[in-house]
Every structure is written in structure tokens, then in C-alpha cells.
PDB file of C-alpha atoms in Angstrom:
ATOM      1  CA  LEU D   1      70.882 147.946  45.562  1.00 53.00           C
ATOM      2  CA  ASP D   2      68.550 147.038  42.676  1.00 55.00           C
ATOM      3  CA  ASN D   3      69.965 149.925  40.631  1.00 54.00           C
ATOM      4  CA  MET D   4      73.507 148.731  41.331  1.00 54.00           C
ATOM      5  CA  ARG D   5      72.613 145.251  40.104  1.00 57.00           C
ATOM      6  CA  ARG D   6      70.960 146.642  36.964  1.00 56.00           C
ATOM      7  CA  ASP D   7      74.103 148.665  36.246  1.00 48.00           C
ATOM      8  CA  GLY D   8      76.292 145.615  36.710  1.00 54.00           C
ATOM      9  CA  ILE D   9      77.891 146.916  39.891  1.00 54.00           C
ATOM     10  CA  ASP D  10      78.539 144.371  42.623  1.00 59.00           C
ATOM     11  CA  ALA D  11      77.256 145.568  45.982  1.00 58.00           C
ATOM     12  CA  ASP D  12      79.795 145.259  48.770  1.00 60.00           C
ATOM     13  CA  VAL D  13      79.305 145.050  52.518  1.00 64.00           C
ATOM     14  CA  ILE D  14      79.421 148.852  52.780  1.00 65.00           C
ATOM     15  CA  SER D  15      76.511 149.148  50.339  1.00 69.00           C
ATOM     16  CA  TYR D  16      74.525 146.533  52.229  1.00 67.00           C
ATOM     17  CA  SER D  17      75.259 148.233  55.557  1.00 67.00           C
ATOM     18  CA  ALA D  18      73.975 151.542  54.193  1.00 70.00           C
ATOM     19  CA  ALA D  19      70.816 149.857  52.896  1.00 68.00           C
ATOM     20  CA  ILE D  20      70.261 148.125  56.248  1.00 68.00           C
ATOM     21  CA  ASP D  21      70.650 151.431  58.078  1.00 69.00           C
ATOM     22  CA  ALA D  22      68.178 153.075  55.671  1.00 67.00           C
ATOM     23  CA  CYS D  23      65.640 150.317  56.337  1.00 66.00           C
ATOM     24  CA  GLY D  24      66.027 150.827  60.063  1.00 60.00           C
ATOM     25  CA  SER D  25      65.603 154.591  59.779  1.00 66.00           C
ATOM     26  CA  GLY D  26      62.413 154.022  57.822  1.00 66.00           C
ATOM     27  CA  GLY D  27      60.998 151.602  60.384  1.00 66.00           C
ATOM     28  CA  HIS D  28      61.369 148.526  58.144  1.00 64.00           C
ATOM     29  CA  TRP D  29      63.267 146.178  60.422  1.00 66.00           C
ATOM     30  CA  GLU D  30      62.082 143.038  58.587  1.00 69.00           C
ATOM     31  CA  GLU D  31      63.764 144.256  55.389  1.00 70.00           C
ATOM     32  CA  ALA D  32      66.913 145.009  57.369  1.00 66.00           C
ATOM     33  CA  VAL D  33      66.988 141.431  58.641  1.00 68.00           C
ATOM     34  CA  ASP D  34      66.379 140.085  55.133  1.00 67.00           C
ATOM     35  CA  LEU D  35      69.373 142.051  53.870  1.00 70.00           C
ATOM     36  CA  ILE D  36      71.715 140.799  56.586  1.00 70.00           C
ATOM     37  CA  ARG D  37      70.685 137.254  55.687  1.00 71.00           C
ATOM     38  CA  ILE D  38      71.327 137.889  51.989  1.00 69.00           C
ATOM     39  CA  ILE D  39      74.857 139.236  52.341  1.00 67.00           C
ATOM     40  CA  PRO D  40      76.618 135.856  52.804  1.00 58.00           C
ATOM     41  CA  ARG D  41      75.070 134.608  49.538  1.00 55.00           C
ATOM     42  CA  GLY D  42      77.102 137.061  47.472  1.00 55.00           C
ATOM     43  CA  HIS D  43      80.814 136.990  46.680  1.00 60.00           C
ATOM     44  CA  PRO D  44      82.735 134.471  48.846  1.00 52.00           C
ATOM     45  CA  ARG D  45      84.677 137.340  50.404  1.00 59.00           C
ATOM     46  CA  LEU D  46      81.494 139.272  51.110  1.00 69.00           C
ATOM     47  CA  ARG D  47      80.456 138.596  54.680  1.00 74.00           C
ATOM     48  CA  PRO D  48      78.525 140.717  57.207  1.00 77.00           C
ATOM     49  CA  ASN D  49      80.914 142.750  59.342  1.00 78.00           C
ATOM     50  CA  LYS D  50      80.488 144.599  62.620  1.00 83.00           C
ATOM     51  CA  ILE D  51      78.990 147.650  60.916  1.00 82.00           C
ATOM     52  CA  ALA D  52      76.390 145.601  59.024  1.00 81.00           C
ATOM     53  CA  TYR D  53      75.361 143.583  62.076  1.00 83.00           C
ATOM     54  CA  THR D  54      75.182 146.679  64.265  1.00 85.00           C
ATOM     55  CA  ALA D  55      73.010 148.423  61.677  1.00 84.00           C
ATOM     56  CA  ALA D  56      70.623 145.432  61.671  1.00 85.00           C
ATOM     57  CA  VAL D  57      70.547 145.240  65.469  1.00 86.00           C
ATOM     58  CA  THR D  58      69.814 148.979  65.617  1.00 85.00           C
ATOM     59  CA  ALA D  59      67.059 148.667  62.996  1.00 84.00           C
ATOM     60  CA  CYS D  60      65.266 145.972  64.985  1.00 83.00           C
ATOM     61  CA  GLY D  61      65.877 147.743  68.275  1.00 83.00           C
ATOM     62  CA  ARG D  62      64.187 150.958  67.185  1.00 83.00           C
ATOM     63  CA  LEU D  63      60.913 149.088  66.809  1.00 80.00           C
ATOM     64  CA  GLY D  64      61.362 146.929  69.922  1.00 83.00           C
ATOM     65  CA  ALA D  65      61.862 143.679  67.981  1.00 85.00           C
ATOM     66  CA  TRP D  66      64.029 142.391  70.799  1.00 90.00           C
ATOM     67  CA  GLU D  67      63.785 138.670  69.992  1.00 89.00           C
ATOM     68  CA  GLU D  68      65.057 139.204  66.450  1.00 88.00           C
ATOM     69  CA  THR D  69      67.741 141.516  67.836  1.00 88.00           C
ATOM     70  CA  LYS D  70      68.862 138.788  70.197  1.00 89.00           C
ATOM     71  CA  ARG D  71      69.063 136.290  67.335  1.00 88.00           C
ATOM     72  CA  LEU D  72      71.126 138.696  65.238  1.00 87.00           C
ATOM     73  CA  PHE D  73      73.458 139.297  68.161  1.00 88.00           C
ATOM     74  CA  ALA D  74      73.983 135.534  68.598  1.00 87.00           C
ATOM     75  CA  ASP D  75      74.560 135.113  64.842  1.00 85.00           C
ATOM     76  CA  MET D  76      77.131 137.901  64.952  1.00 86.00           C
ATOM     77  CA  LYS D  77      79.095 136.246  67.729  1.00 83.00           C
ATOM     78  CA  ASN D  78      78.838 132.762  66.215  1.00 85.00           C
ATOM     79  CA  ALA D  79      80.255 134.183  62.984  1.00 81.00           C
ATOM     80  CA  GLY D  80      83.280 135.386  64.927  1.00 83.00           C
ATOM     81  CA  VAL D  81      82.407 139.070  64.522  1.00 84.00           C
ATOM     82  CA  GLN D  82      83.213 140.893  67.727  1.00 86.00           C
ATOM     83  CA  PRO D  83      80.522 143.272  68.995  1.00 89.00           C
ATOM     84  CA  ASP D  84      81.580 146.582  70.473  1.00 90.00           C
ATOM     85  CA  ARG D  85      79.985 149.092  72.818  1.00 93.00           C
ATOM     86  CA  ILE D  86      77.831 150.527  70.021  1.00 92.00           C
ATOM     87  CA  THR D  87      76.395 147.077  69.283  1.00 91.00           C
ATOM     88  CA  PHE D  88      75.693 146.428  72.961  1.00 93.00           C
ATOM     89  CA  ASN D  89      74.025 149.818  73.349  1.00 94.00           C
ATOM     90  CA  ALA D  90      71.807 149.033  70.343  1.00 91.00           C
ATOM     91  CA  LEU D  91      70.882 145.753  72.044  1.00 92.00           C
ATOM     92  CA  LEU D  92      70.048 147.618  75.261  1.00 94.00           C
ATOM     93  CA  SER D  93      67.852 149.989  73.267  1.00 91.00           C
ATOM     94  CA  ALA D  94      66.002 147.005  71.795  1.00 91.00           C
ATOM     95  CA  MET D  95      65.311 145.606  75.256  1.00 92.00           C
ATOM     96  CA  LYS D  96      64.063 149.003  76.416  1.00 91.00           C
ATOM     97  CA  ASN D  97      61.785 149.524  73.443  1.00 89.00           C
ATOM     98  CA  GLY D  98      60.590 145.926  73.707  1.00 90.00           C
ATOM     99  CA  HIS D  99      59.727 146.335  77.421  1.00 91.00           C
ATOM    100  CA  GLN D 100      62.242 143.710  78.587  1.00 93.00           C
ATOM    101  CA  PRO D 101      63.798 145.184  81.754  1.00 93.00           C
ATOM    102  CA  LEU D 102      65.379 141.985  83.062  1.00 93.00           C
ATOM    103  CA  LYS D 103      66.886 141.208  79.654  1.00 93.00           C
ATOM    104  CA  ALA D 104      68.345 144.720  79.613  1.00 94.00           C
ATOM    105  CA  VAL D 105      69.950 144.078  83.008  1.00 94.00           C
ATOM    106  CA  GLU D 106      71.459 140.835  81.663  1.00 92.00           C
ATOM    107  CA  VAL D 107      72.997 142.765  78.758  1.00 92.00           C
ATOM    108  CA  TRP D 108      74.370 145.330  81.233  1.00 94.00           C
ATOM    109  CA  ASN D 109      75.847 142.492  83.292  1.00 92.00           C
ATOM    110  CA  GLU D 110      77.693 141.105  80.286  1.00 89.00           C
ATOM    111  CA  MET D 111      79.067 144.558  79.490  1.00 91.00           C
ATOM    112  CA  CYS D 112      80.341 144.756  83.087  1.00 90.00           C
ATOM    113  CA  GLY D 113      81.881 141.287  82.898  1.00 84.00           C
ATOM    114  CA  ASN D 114      79.360 139.788  85.342  1.00 79.00           C
ATOM    115  CA  ILE D 115      79.025 136.645  83.235  1.00 63.00           C
ATOM    116  CA  GLU D 116      77.325 134.644  85.992  1.00 60.00           C
ATOM    117  CA  ARG D 117      74.431 137.162  85.876  1.00 57.00           C
ATOM    118  CA  ALA D 118      74.324 137.515  82.083  1.00 55.00           C
ATOM    119  CA  ASP D 119      71.974 135.808  79.624  1.00 60.00           C
ATOM    120  CA  PRO D 120      73.718 132.556  78.516  1.00 57.00           C
ATOM    121  CA  ASP D 121      72.425 133.144  74.978  1.00 59.00           C
ATOM    122  CA  LEU D 122      74.192 136.497  74.835  1.00 56.00           C
ATOM    123  CA  ILE D 123      77.567 135.588  76.325  1.00 52.00           C
ATOM    124  CA  ALA D 124      80.159 136.469  73.745  1.00 49.00           C
ATOM    125  CA  THR D 125      81.418 133.526  71.701  1.00 45.00           C
ATOM    126  CA  ALA D 126      83.878 135.931  70.113  1.00 45.00           C
ATOM    127  CA  THR D 127      85.089 137.067  73.569  1.00 51.00           C
ATOM    128  CA  PRO D 128      85.359 140.792  72.832  1.00 56.00           C
ATOM    129  CA  ASP D 129      87.927 142.941  74.594  1.00 60.00           C
ATOM    130  CA  ALA D 130      86.324 144.067  77.868  1.00 66.00           C
ATOM    131  CA  ARG D 131      87.492 147.638  77.240  1.00 70.00           C
ATOM    132  CA  THR D 132      85.572 147.853  73.966  1.00 78.00           C
ATOM    133  CA  ILE D 133      82.242 146.794  75.490  1.00 87.00           C
ATOM    134  CA  ALA D 134      82.485 148.461  78.910  1.00 90.00           C
ATOM    135  CA  PRO D 135      79.285 150.462  79.562  1.00 94.00           C
ATOM    136  CA  ASP D 136      79.173 154.224  79.162  1.00 95.00           C
ATOM    137  CA  ILE D 137      76.622 156.930  79.947  1.00 96.00           C
ATOM    138  CA  ILE D 138      74.485 155.816  76.979  1.00 95.00           C
ATOM    139  CA  SER D 139      74.422 152.249  78.306  1.00 96.00           C
ATOM    140  CA  LEU D 140      73.443 153.521  81.745  1.00 96.00           C
ATOM    141  CA  THR D 141      70.656 155.680  80.305  1.00 95.00           C
ATOM    142  CA  GLU D 142      69.232 152.781  78.316  1.00 94.00           C
ATOM    143  CA  VAL D 143      69.233 150.210  81.120  1.00 96.00           C
ATOM    144  CA  LEU D 144      67.824 152.604  83.730  1.00 95.00           C
ATOM    145  CA  GLY D 145      65.154 153.655  81.227  1.00 91.00           C
ATOM    146  CA  THR D 146      63.765 150.108  81.290  1.00 92.00           C
ATOM    147  CA  LEU D 147      63.471 149.776  85.057  1.00 92.00           C
ATOM    148  CA  ASP D 148      60.577 150.603  87.365  1.00 86.00           C
ATOM    149  CA  MET D 149      61.684 152.219  90.623  1.00 82.00           C
ATOM    150  CA  THR D 150      58.949 150.402  92.549  1.00 80.00           C
ATOM    151  CA  LYS D 151      59.580 146.909  91.124  1.00 87.00           C
ATOM    152  CA  HIS D 152      63.322 147.010  90.471  1.00 91.00           C
ATOM    153  CA  ARG D 153      64.796 149.178  93.220  1.00 91.00           C
ATOM    154  CA  SER D 154      67.483 146.643  94.199  1.00 93.00           C
ATOM    155  CA  LEU D 155      68.558 146.230  90.562  1.00 94.00           C
ATOM    156  CA  ILE D 156      68.782 150.002  90.170  1.00 95.00           C
ATOM    157  CA  GLN D 157      70.943 150.185  93.302  1.00 94.00           C
ATOM    158  CA  GLN D 158      73.240 147.481  91.900  1.00 95.00           C
ATOM    159  CA  ILE D 159      73.546 149.214  88.532  1.00 96.00           C
ATOM    160  CA  MET D 160      74.191 152.617  90.103  1.00 96.00           C
ATOM    161  CA  SER D 161      76.922 151.188  92.342  1.00 95.00           C
ATOM    162  CA  GLU D 162      78.618 149.673  89.289  1.00 95.00           C
ATOM    163  CA  ALA D 163      78.233 152.927  87.349  1.00 96.00           C
ATOM    164  CA  VAL D 164      79.902 154.889  90.158  1.00 95.00           C
ATOM    165  CA  ASP D 165      82.678 152.301  90.538  1.00 94.00           C
ATOM    166  CA  ARG D 166      83.308 152.562  86.786  1.00 93.00           C
ATOM    167  CA  ASN D 167      83.459 156.355  86.940  1.00 94.00           C
ATOM    168  CA  ILE D 168      80.473 156.733  84.587  1.00 95.00           C
ATOM    169  CA  VAL D 169      78.704 159.086  87.008  1.00 95.00           C
ATOM    170  CA  LEU D 170      79.854 160.889  90.159  1.00 93.00           C
ATOM    171  CA  ARG D 171      83.347 160.800  88.733  1.00 89.00           C
ATOM    172  CA  GLU D 172      86.317 160.992  91.055  1.00 84.00           C
ATOM    173  CA  ASP D 173      87.528 164.171  89.340  1.00 83.00           C
ATOM    174  CA  SER D 174      84.169 165.942  89.717  1.00 85.00           C
ATOM    175  CA  LEU D 175      83.353 168.592  92.317  1.00 85.00           C
ATOM    176  CA  ASP D 176      80.538 166.475  93.774  1.00 89.00           C
ATOM    177  CA  SER D 177      80.546 165.858  97.513  1.00 92.00           C
ATOM    178  CA  ILE D 178      78.423 163.896  99.975  1.00 94.00           C
ATOM    179  CA  TYR D 179      75.961 166.758 100.320  1.00 95.00           C
ATOM    180  CA  GLU D 180      76.214 168.465  96.923  1.00 96.00           C
ATOM    181  CA  VAL D 181      75.686 166.652  93.603  1.00 96.00           C
ATOM    182  CA  ASP D 182      75.551 168.081  90.085  1.00 96.00           C
ATOM    183  CA  LEU D 183      72.743 166.479  88.039  1.00 96.00           C
ATOM    184  CA  SER D 184      72.722 169.062  85.254  1.00 92.00           C
ATOM    185  CA  GLY D 185      73.003 167.617  81.766  1.00 90.00           C
ATOM    186  CA  MET D 186      71.926 164.138  82.854  1.00 93.00           C
ATOM    187  CA  SER D 187      69.010 162.305  81.258  1.00 91.00           C
ATOM    188  CA  PHE D 188      65.974 161.860  83.486  1.00 91.00           C
ATOM    189  CA  PRO D 189      66.604 158.123  84.157  1.00 92.00           C
ATOM    190  CA  VAL D 190      70.259 158.715  85.070  1.00 95.00           C
ATOM    191  CA  ALA D 191      69.471 161.779  87.205  1.00 95.00           C
ATOM    192  CA  ARG D 192      66.872 159.761  89.085  1.00 94.00           C
ATOM    193  CA  GLY D 193      69.309 156.908  89.688  1.00 95.00           C
ATOM    194  CA  VAL D 194      72.005 159.314  90.894  1.00 97.00           C
ATOM    195  CA  LEU D 195      69.472 161.023  93.167  1.00 97.00           C
ATOM    196  CA  HIS D 196      68.723 157.744  94.954  1.00 96.00           C
ATOM    197  CA  TYR D 197      72.378 156.759  95.128  1.00 96.00           C
ATOM    198  CA  ALA D 198      73.351 160.153  96.561  1.00 96.00           C
ATOM    199  CA  MET D 199      70.638 160.085  99.225  1.00 96.00           C
ATOM    200  CA  ASP D 200      71.619 156.570 100.297  1.00 96.00           C
ATOM    201  CA  ARG D 201      75.292 157.600 100.399  1.00 95.00           C
ATOM    202  CA  ALA D 202      74.536 160.663 102.524  1.00 95.00           C
ATOM    203  CA  ARG D 203      72.400 158.582 104.882  1.00 95.00           C
ATOM    204  CA  ASP D 204      75.180 156.024 105.330  1.00 94.00           C
ATOM    205  CA  ALA D 205      77.792 158.753 105.911  1.00 93.00           C
ATOM    206  CA  ALA D 206      75.604 160.349 108.573  1.00 93.00           C
ATOM    207  CA  ALA D 207      75.017 156.970 110.256  1.00 92.00           C
ATOM    208  CA  ARG D 208      78.773 156.333 110.451  1.00 91.00           C
ATOM    209  CA  GLY D 209      79.365 159.790 111.838  1.00 87.00           C
ATOM    210  CA  ALA D 210      81.680 160.440 108.906  1.00 81.00           C
ATOM    211  CA  GLU D 211      79.877 163.657 107.968  1.00 82.00           C
ATOM    212  CA  PRO D 212      77.622 165.888 110.093  1.00 89.00           C
ATOM    213  CA  VAL D 213      74.167 166.262 108.562  1.00 93.00           C
ATOM    214  CA  GLN D 214      73.940 169.265 106.249  1.00 94.00           C
ATOM    215  CA  ASP D 215      71.560 170.630 103.651  1.00 96.00           C
ATOM    216  CA  VAL D 216      71.549 168.302 100.625  1.00 96.00           C
ATOM    217  CA  THR D 217      71.917 170.238  97.382  1.00 97.00           C
ATOM    218  CA  PHE D 218      71.260 168.977  93.868  1.00 97.00           C
ATOM    219  CA  ILE D 219      72.374 171.188  90.985  1.00 96.00           C
ATOM    220  CA  THR D 220      69.889 170.801  88.136  1.00 94.00           C
ATOM    221  CA  GLY D 221      70.085 173.963  86.065  1.00 90.00           C
ATOM    222  CA  VAL D 222      66.899 175.650  84.889  1.00 81.00           C
ATOM    223  CA  GLY D 223      66.632 174.253  81.338  1.00 71.00           C
ATOM    224  CA  LYS D 224      63.701 172.311  79.961  1.00 64.00           C
ATOM    225  CA  GLY D 225      63.576 168.596  79.221  1.00 59.00           C
ATOM    226  CA  GLN D 226      60.981 166.452  77.491  1.00 53.00           C
ATOM    227  CA  ARG D 227      58.730 163.903  79.134  1.00 52.00           C
ATOM    228  CA  TYR D 228      55.610 162.268  77.786  1.00 43.00           C
ATOM    229  CA  TYR D 229      52.342 163.916  78.697  1.00 42.00           C
ATOM    230  CA  GLY D 230      50.385 161.927  81.238  1.00 43.00           C
ATOM    231  CA  VAL D 231      53.016 159.198  81.619  1.00 44.00           C
ATOM    232  CA  PRO D 232      53.504 157.978  85.207  1.00 46.00           C
ATOM    233  CA  LEU D 233      56.783 158.900  86.840  1.00 49.00           C
ATOM    234  CA  ASP D 234      58.160 155.361  86.538  1.00 47.00           C
ATOM    235  CA  ARG D 235      57.759 155.473  82.752  1.00 47.00           C
ATOM    236  CA  ILE D 236      59.769 158.645  82.113  1.00 47.00           C
ATOM    237  CA  GLY D 237      62.680 158.107  79.772  1.00 44.00           C
ATOM    238  CA  ARG D 238      60.923 155.582  77.543  1.00 40.00           C
ATOM    239  CA  THR D 239      60.825 156.146  73.808  1.00 41.00           C
ATOM    240  CA  ASP D 240      57.451 154.537  73.142  1.00 41.00           C
ATOM    241  CA  ALA D 241      54.388 156.664  72.478  1.00 39.00           C
ATOM    242  CA  ASP D 242      51.672 154.047  72.191  1.00 38.00           C
ATOM    243  CA  GLU D 243      48.230 154.439  73.717  1.00 37.00           C
ATOM    244  CA  GLU D 244      49.040 152.221  76.675  1.00 39.00           C
ATOM    245  CA  MET D 245      52.016 154.396  77.539  1.00 39.00           C
ATOM    246  CA  LEU D 246      50.224 157.689  77.145  1.00 38.00           C
ATOM    247  CA  GLY D 247      47.080 156.632  78.979  1.00 39.00           C
ATOM    248  CA  PRO D 248      43.417 157.423  78.425  1.00 37.00           C
ATOM    249  CA  LYS D 249      43.644 160.989  79.766  1.00 40.00           C
ATOM    250  CA  THR D 250      46.213 162.149  77.250  1.00 39.00           C
ATOM    251  CA  PRO D 251      44.804 165.099  75.262  1.00 40.00           C
ATOM    252  CA  ARG D 252      44.669 164.397  71.536  1.00 42.00           C
ATOM    253  CA  GLY D 253      47.181 166.410  69.574  1.00 43.00           C
ATOM    254  CA  ALA D 254      49.261 167.205  72.664  1.00 40.00           C
ATOM    255  CA  PRO D 255      51.372 164.106  73.385  1.00 43.00           C
ATOM    256  CA  PHE D 256      54.251 165.952  75.050  1.00 46.00           C
ATOM    257  CA  MET D 257      54.740 168.323  77.929  1.00 50.00           C
ATOM    258  CA  SER D 258      57.926 170.167  78.803  1.00 56.00           C
ATOM    259  CA  THR D 259      59.366 169.597  82.265  1.00 77.00           C
ATOM    260  CA  ALA D 260      62.553 171.008  83.729  1.00 85.00           C
ATOM    261  CA  LEU D 261      64.975 168.561  85.310  1.00 90.00           C
ATOM    262  CA  ARG D 262      64.601 170.650  88.467  1.00 92.00           C
ATOM    263  CA  GLU D 263      60.859 169.923  88.682  1.00 91.00           C
ATOM    264  CA  PHE D 264      61.403 166.275  87.797  1.00 91.00           C
ATOM    265  CA  ILE D 265      63.844 165.890  90.708  1.00 94.00           C
ATOM    266  CA  ARG D 266      61.426 167.571  93.124  1.00 94.00           C
ATOM    267  CA  GLU D 267      58.712 165.170  91.945  1.00 92.00           C
ATOM    268  CA  CYS D 268      61.013 162.183  92.485  1.00 93.00           C
ATOM    269  CA  LEU D 269      61.845 163.372  95.993  1.00 95.00           C
ATOM    270  CA  ARG D 270      58.158 163.575  96.842  1.00 94.00           C
ATOM    271  CA  GLU D 271      57.034 160.335  95.187  1.00 92.00           C
ATOM    272  CA  ASP D 272      59.999 157.946  95.413  1.00 93.00           C
ATOM    273  CA  PHE D 273      60.967 158.463  99.033  1.00 94.00           C
ATOM    274  CA  ALA D 274      59.238 157.580 102.289  1.00 93.00           C
ATOM    275  CA  PRO D 275      58.685 159.797 104.111  1.00 94.00           C
ATOM    276  CA  PRO D 276      58.433 162.209 101.178  1.00 95.00           C
ATOM    277  CA  LEU D 277      61.282 164.665 100.823  1.00 96.00           C
ATOM    278  CA  TYR D 278      60.109 168.221 100.219  1.00 95.00           C
ATOM    279  CA  ALA D 279      62.763 170.434  98.677  1.00 95.00           C
ATOM    280  CA  THR D 280      63.105 174.166  98.166  1.00 93.00           C
ATOM    281  CA  ILE D 281      64.515 176.295  95.360  1.00 92.00           C
ATOM    282  CA  PRO D 282      66.591 179.259  96.595  1.00 90.00           C
ATOM    283  CA  LYS D 283      65.479 182.623  95.246  1.00 87.00           C
ATOM    284  CA  TYR D 284      68.932 183.536  94.007  1.00 85.00           C
ATOM    285  CA  SER D 285      69.965 180.060  92.835  1.00 89.00           C
ATOM    286  CA  GLU D 286      67.084 178.779  90.746  1.00 88.00           C
ATOM    287  CA  GLY D 287      69.141 175.969  89.246  1.00 92.00           C
ATOM    288  CA  THR D 288      69.424 174.100  92.544  1.00 95.00           C
ATOM    289  CA  VAL D 289      67.128 171.932  94.642  1.00 96.00           C
ATOM    290  CA  ILE D 290      67.837 171.910  98.369  1.00 96.00           C
ATOM    291  CA  ILE D 291      66.679 169.495 101.055  1.00 97.00           C
ATOM    292  CA  ARG D 292      67.055 171.255 104.398  1.00 96.00           C
ATOM    293  CA  LYS D 293      69.199 169.424 106.914  1.00 95.00           C
ATOM    294  CA  ASP D 294      66.306 168.888 109.345  1.00 95.00           C
ATOM    295  CA  VAL D 295      64.255 167.242 106.562  1.00 96.00           C
ATOM    296  CA  ALA D 296      67.267 165.171 105.497  1.00 96.00           C
ATOM    297  CA  ALA D 297      67.990 164.127 109.089  1.00 95.00           C
ATOM    298  CA  ALA D 298      64.378 162.973 109.565  1.00 95.00           C
ATOM    299  CA  TRP D 299      64.595 160.863 106.405  1.00 97.00           C
ATOM    300  CA  PHE D 300      67.976 159.403 107.443  1.00 96.00           C
ATOM    301  CA  ALA D 301      66.542 158.416 110.832  1.00 94.00           C
ATOM    302  CA  ALA D 302      63.472 156.824 109.267  1.00 95.00           C
ATOM    303  CA  ASN D 303      65.548 154.762 106.812  1.00 93.00           C
ATOM    304  CA  ASN D 304      68.435 153.536 108.951  1.00 85.00           C
TER     305      ASN D 304
END
């Protein structure tokens, strides 16, 4: 931008947006905010647009500066610039990186049109088209990545129900059934949420007599995924790597360990559920995790 000024070239909103994005990529969110504040001082027709605001929100969100992100989001709406799904997802990322789970849920609620459960400071002044801000799989990944299964189980259940109703996961055109669910390709937070939803759904179907109890099969594939070394199960899916997250037992120089989705799901079944659910991996179908019907029936009976 300085070079453009020296050469007598007027920077436009596209130039500013690119500079804001560069600041965010370099971890300089304060400079990104300064630039978004500077834009209106230029040519009368030069005003921050959706791309510029979204770039600034993303820049702050990467570093967890959620309060500044929230202010930018409010400024955007008050200026009559309509946010879209990308902007909302950047806001969700900011709440995740800033360790603000309940704020993330409020953002999700606004995306779903649940205004009565949304943050009043974030309700759209510009009233964006509901179709352009409806949550997608990225939104679901971000909001679930903020939540602790022990502390926020009811919120996770609410979010998963909305995600299924909106056809984000367990789509109507999929081959999933009550007792067989494909988790392959899902992020760890989403796979974990679907796991809980599927087990609750199977339990309820068995209680109604709608389906006889069968083996419960989760298709995971055999690929590897990344999780932070030494991070407790409830923290998987976070993007932070600070000392508090990694814990005192983390070996220096080895911050990551590789874990297959299959092993992650088996760990969730053992640690999230009471009584624990112990699953098997068939010898000739290594990309599946199976809960035998007698184990499933015992869990259904204990949780009715």
C-alpha cells in the first residue's frame, strides 16, 4: 500500500482487502483492524465491503481475538454490509480459538434463525438472506470443536439435531441406517457428535420397538488423522497449541501424534459412554467399528 501511494496510485477496496488478508496470514490482526478502520477515510466511494470485513474478521479469528471480531461483525452490520456464511464461519472460528463455547453456540443459533437464543449484539441489522448464512459442515465443525462433551452435552445434542434436520450430516440421500453409520471423511468433532446422535437414535428406536436390536456398525476407514499429543479427549479438534492445551507431559519437539478416526471412535465409545461401549474391528473389514448387539442392548437398557 505504501508503494502504491508513493507511485501515485490510489488504493481501492480490493487492495485494502488483500493487505488485510496478508496481515491475518502473518498473525498481525491489529494491523488488519487498523486497515479496516482506515478504508472509510479514503475516496468517498471507497468503503469496506463484505470481502474486506470478512478478511478482517478472519485475521482476528485466527489469533482468537474474539472481542475485536465481535466488534468488527457489529460494525459490518451497522454499515449495512450483509455478512454471508463465510463471515459467520470466520466468527465461529474466532470463538473457538478464543475459547468461547457459549458465544460460538449463539453464533450457530443466529445462523439457524434461532434469534431468541442468539447474542443480541450479533443479530443482523442488515437482515441477511437466511439461505446465505445457513450453517454448513464447516460451521458444524467449528461449533462442535468449542464444546466439551462433559459440560455441554445438552448443547451438543441440540446442535446435532439441528444439523441432521438441515441435512448437514446423516443426509436423507445417504446409505446410513439406524444401525449402520458412515463416519469416514468427517472431522473428529463432527464424527464424535454423529456417534452420540446415532447411539441415542438407535436406543430410542429399540425402546419403541421400531427396530430389533442389531450390531451397531460405524464405518470409519483406516486413514490417519491428526490430534494433539497429550491433549485430553474433550480438547480434540482445537487449533491451539499453547502449553496449557498440550499439558506438562507433552514431549518437547513432538507436539503431534497421528490417530486414525477408527481409534478415536473406539476411544470415544469407551470414555464418553456409561457403561463404556467396547467395540471390535472385524478382521476382514478393518475400516469399521462394531458394537455387538448384546453390548448395545445392555447400554440401551442402562440409558432408557
